[in-house]
Short mmCIF file of C-alpha atoms and ligand atoms in Angstrom, two decimals:
data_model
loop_
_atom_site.label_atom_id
_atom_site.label_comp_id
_atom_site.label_asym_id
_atom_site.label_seq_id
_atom_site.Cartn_x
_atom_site.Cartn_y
_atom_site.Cartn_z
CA UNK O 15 81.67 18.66 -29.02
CA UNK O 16 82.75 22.04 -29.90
CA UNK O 17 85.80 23.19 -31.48
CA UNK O 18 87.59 24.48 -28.20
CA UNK O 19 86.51 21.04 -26.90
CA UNK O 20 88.19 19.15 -28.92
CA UNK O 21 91.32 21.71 -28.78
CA UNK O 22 91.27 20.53 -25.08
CA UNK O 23 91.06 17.08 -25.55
CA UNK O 24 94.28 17.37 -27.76
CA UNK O 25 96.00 19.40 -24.66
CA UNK O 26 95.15 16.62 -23.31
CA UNK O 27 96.28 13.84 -24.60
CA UNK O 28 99.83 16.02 -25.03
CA UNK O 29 99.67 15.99 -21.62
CA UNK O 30 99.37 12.79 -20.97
CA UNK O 31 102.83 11.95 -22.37
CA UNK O 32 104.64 13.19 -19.80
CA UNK O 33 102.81 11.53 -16.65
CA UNK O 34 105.16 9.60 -14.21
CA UNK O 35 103.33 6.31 -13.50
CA UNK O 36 105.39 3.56 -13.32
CA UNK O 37 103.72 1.58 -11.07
CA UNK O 38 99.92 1.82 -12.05
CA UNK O 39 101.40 2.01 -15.98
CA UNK O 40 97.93 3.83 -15.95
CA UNK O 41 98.94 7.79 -17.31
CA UNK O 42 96.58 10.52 -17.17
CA UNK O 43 96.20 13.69 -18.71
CA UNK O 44 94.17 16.76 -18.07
CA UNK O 45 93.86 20.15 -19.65
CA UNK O 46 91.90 23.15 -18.30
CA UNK O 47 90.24 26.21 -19.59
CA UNK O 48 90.34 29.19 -18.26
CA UNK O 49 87.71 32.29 -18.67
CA UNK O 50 91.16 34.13 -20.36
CA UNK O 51 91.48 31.68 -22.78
CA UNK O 52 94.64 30.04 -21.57
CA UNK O 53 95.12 26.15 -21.27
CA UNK O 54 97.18 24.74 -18.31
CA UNK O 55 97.65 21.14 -18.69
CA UNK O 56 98.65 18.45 -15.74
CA UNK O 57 99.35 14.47 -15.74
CA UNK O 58 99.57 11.84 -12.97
CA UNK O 59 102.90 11.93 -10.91
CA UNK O 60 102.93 8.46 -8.66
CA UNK O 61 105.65 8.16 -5.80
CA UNK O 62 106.73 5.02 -3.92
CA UNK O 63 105.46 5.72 -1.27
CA UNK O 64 101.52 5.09 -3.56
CA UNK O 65 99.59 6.97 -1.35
CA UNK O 66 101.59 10.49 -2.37
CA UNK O 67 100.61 10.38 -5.96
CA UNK O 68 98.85 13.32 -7.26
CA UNK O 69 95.97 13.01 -9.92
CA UNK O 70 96.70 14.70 -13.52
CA UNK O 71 93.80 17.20 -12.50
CA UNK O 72 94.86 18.36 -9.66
CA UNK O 73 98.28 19.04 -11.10
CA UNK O 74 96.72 20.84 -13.77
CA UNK O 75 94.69 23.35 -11.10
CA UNK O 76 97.57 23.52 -9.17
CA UNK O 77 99.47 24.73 -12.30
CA UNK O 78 96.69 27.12 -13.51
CA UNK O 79 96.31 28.52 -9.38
CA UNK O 80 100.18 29.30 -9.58
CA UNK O 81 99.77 31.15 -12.55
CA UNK O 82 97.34 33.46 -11.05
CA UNK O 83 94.53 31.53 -12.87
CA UNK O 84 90.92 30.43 -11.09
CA UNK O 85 88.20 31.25 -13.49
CA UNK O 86 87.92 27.95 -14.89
CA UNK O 87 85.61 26.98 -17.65
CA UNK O 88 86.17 23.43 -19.33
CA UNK O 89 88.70 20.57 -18.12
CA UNK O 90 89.57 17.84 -20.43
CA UNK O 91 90.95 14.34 -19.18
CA UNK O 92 91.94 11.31 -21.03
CA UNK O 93 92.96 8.14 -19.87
CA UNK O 94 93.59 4.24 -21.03
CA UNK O 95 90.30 3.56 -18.99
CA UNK O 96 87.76 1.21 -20.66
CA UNK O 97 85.36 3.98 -20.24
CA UNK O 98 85.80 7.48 -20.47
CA UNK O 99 87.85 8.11 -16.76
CA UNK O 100 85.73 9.02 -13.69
CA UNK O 101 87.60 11.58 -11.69
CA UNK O 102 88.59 10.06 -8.29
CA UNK O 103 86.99 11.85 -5.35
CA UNK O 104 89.62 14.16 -4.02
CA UNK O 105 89.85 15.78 -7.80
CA UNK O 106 85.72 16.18 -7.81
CA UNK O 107 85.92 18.30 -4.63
CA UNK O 108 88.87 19.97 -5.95
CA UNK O 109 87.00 20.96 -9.59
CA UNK O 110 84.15 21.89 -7.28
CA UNK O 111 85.86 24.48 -5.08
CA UNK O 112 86.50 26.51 -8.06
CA UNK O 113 83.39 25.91 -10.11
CA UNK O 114 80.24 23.77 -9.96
CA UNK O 115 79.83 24.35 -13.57
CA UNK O 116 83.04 23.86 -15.04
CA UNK O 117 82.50 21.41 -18.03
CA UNK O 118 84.42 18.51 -18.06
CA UNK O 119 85.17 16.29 -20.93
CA UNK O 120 85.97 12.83 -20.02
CA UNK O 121 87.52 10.42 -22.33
CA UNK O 122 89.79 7.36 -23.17
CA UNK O 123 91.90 5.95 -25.63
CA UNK O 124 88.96 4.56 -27.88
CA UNK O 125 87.21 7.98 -28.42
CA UNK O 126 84.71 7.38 -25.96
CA UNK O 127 83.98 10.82 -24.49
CA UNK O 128 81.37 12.05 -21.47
CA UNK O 129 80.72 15.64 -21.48
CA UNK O 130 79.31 16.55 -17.87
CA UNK O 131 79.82 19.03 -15.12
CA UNK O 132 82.38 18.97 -11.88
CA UNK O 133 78.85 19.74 -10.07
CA UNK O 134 77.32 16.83 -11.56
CA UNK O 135 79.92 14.00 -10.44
CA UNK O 136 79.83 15.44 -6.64
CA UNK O 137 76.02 16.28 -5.70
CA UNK O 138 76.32 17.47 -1.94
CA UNK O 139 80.21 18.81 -2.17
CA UNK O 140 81.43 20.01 0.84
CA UNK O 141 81.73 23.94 0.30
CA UNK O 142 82.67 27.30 1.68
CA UNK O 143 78.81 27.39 2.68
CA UNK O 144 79.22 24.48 5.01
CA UNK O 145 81.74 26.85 6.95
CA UNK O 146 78.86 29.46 6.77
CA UNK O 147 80.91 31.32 4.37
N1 THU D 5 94.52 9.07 -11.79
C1 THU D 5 94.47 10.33 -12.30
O1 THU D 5 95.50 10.97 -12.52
N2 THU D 5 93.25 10.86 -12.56
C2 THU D 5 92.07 10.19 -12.45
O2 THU D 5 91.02 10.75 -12.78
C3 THU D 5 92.05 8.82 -11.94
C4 THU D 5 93.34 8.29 -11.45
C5 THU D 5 95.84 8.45 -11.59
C6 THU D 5 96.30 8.23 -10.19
C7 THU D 5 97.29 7.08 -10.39
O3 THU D 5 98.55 7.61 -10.78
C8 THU D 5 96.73 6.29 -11.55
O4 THU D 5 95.82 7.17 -12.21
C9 THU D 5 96.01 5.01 -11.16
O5 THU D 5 95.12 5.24 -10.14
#
């Protein structure tokens, strides 16, 4: 992994201090890249009512989007998962709407990292093409 990687990871792993889960007890972080250089990060924020939590990812595109932000090269997530985390399937087709090709670095507490694409975890997305876009 690359330098930047690995600054990303860090972001990361910041990020994950501040998630809100105390009901899974299962806190996520996530830190994306943009093309400008600029790092927005995001964590998991659960609700009572379960079904209203929101994935560290998304918070972290929502956070880079409201900055202005949508070139997005690299995400980083990190999670106490016994292998690196697999992004649930909302967050794929989120990553995806913004770019197939955005690397993704996938890891947990033990080190154990997977470097693949958003494209990659979400063969046949649903895209603007499937609106004939
Ligand atoms: N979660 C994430 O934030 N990202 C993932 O990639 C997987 C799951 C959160 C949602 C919930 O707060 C907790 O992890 C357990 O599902």
């Amino acid at each position: 992994m690359n330098r930047d990687l690995e600054t990303l990871l860090k972001a990361a792993r910041e990020a994950q201090r501040q998630a809100y889960a105390p009901y899974s007890h299962f806190a996520v972080g996530a830190a994306l890249l943009t093309a400008s250089g600029k790092v927005f990060t995001g964590c998991n924020i659960e609700n009572a009512s379960y079904g209203l939590t929101i994935c560290a990812e998304r918070v972290a595109v929502g956070s880079a989007v409201a900055a202005g932000e949508r070139d997005f090269v690299a995400m980083a997530v990190v999670a106490p998962s016994p292998g690196p985390i697999s992004p649930c399937g909302a967050c794929r087709q989120i990553l995806v709407e913004f770019n197939p090709g955005m690397r993704l670095i996938l890891a947990n507490l033990d080190g154990e990292v997977l470097e693949t694409t958003a494209g990659d975890l979400l063969p046949g997305a649903f895209t603007a093409r499937d609106l004939g876009l």
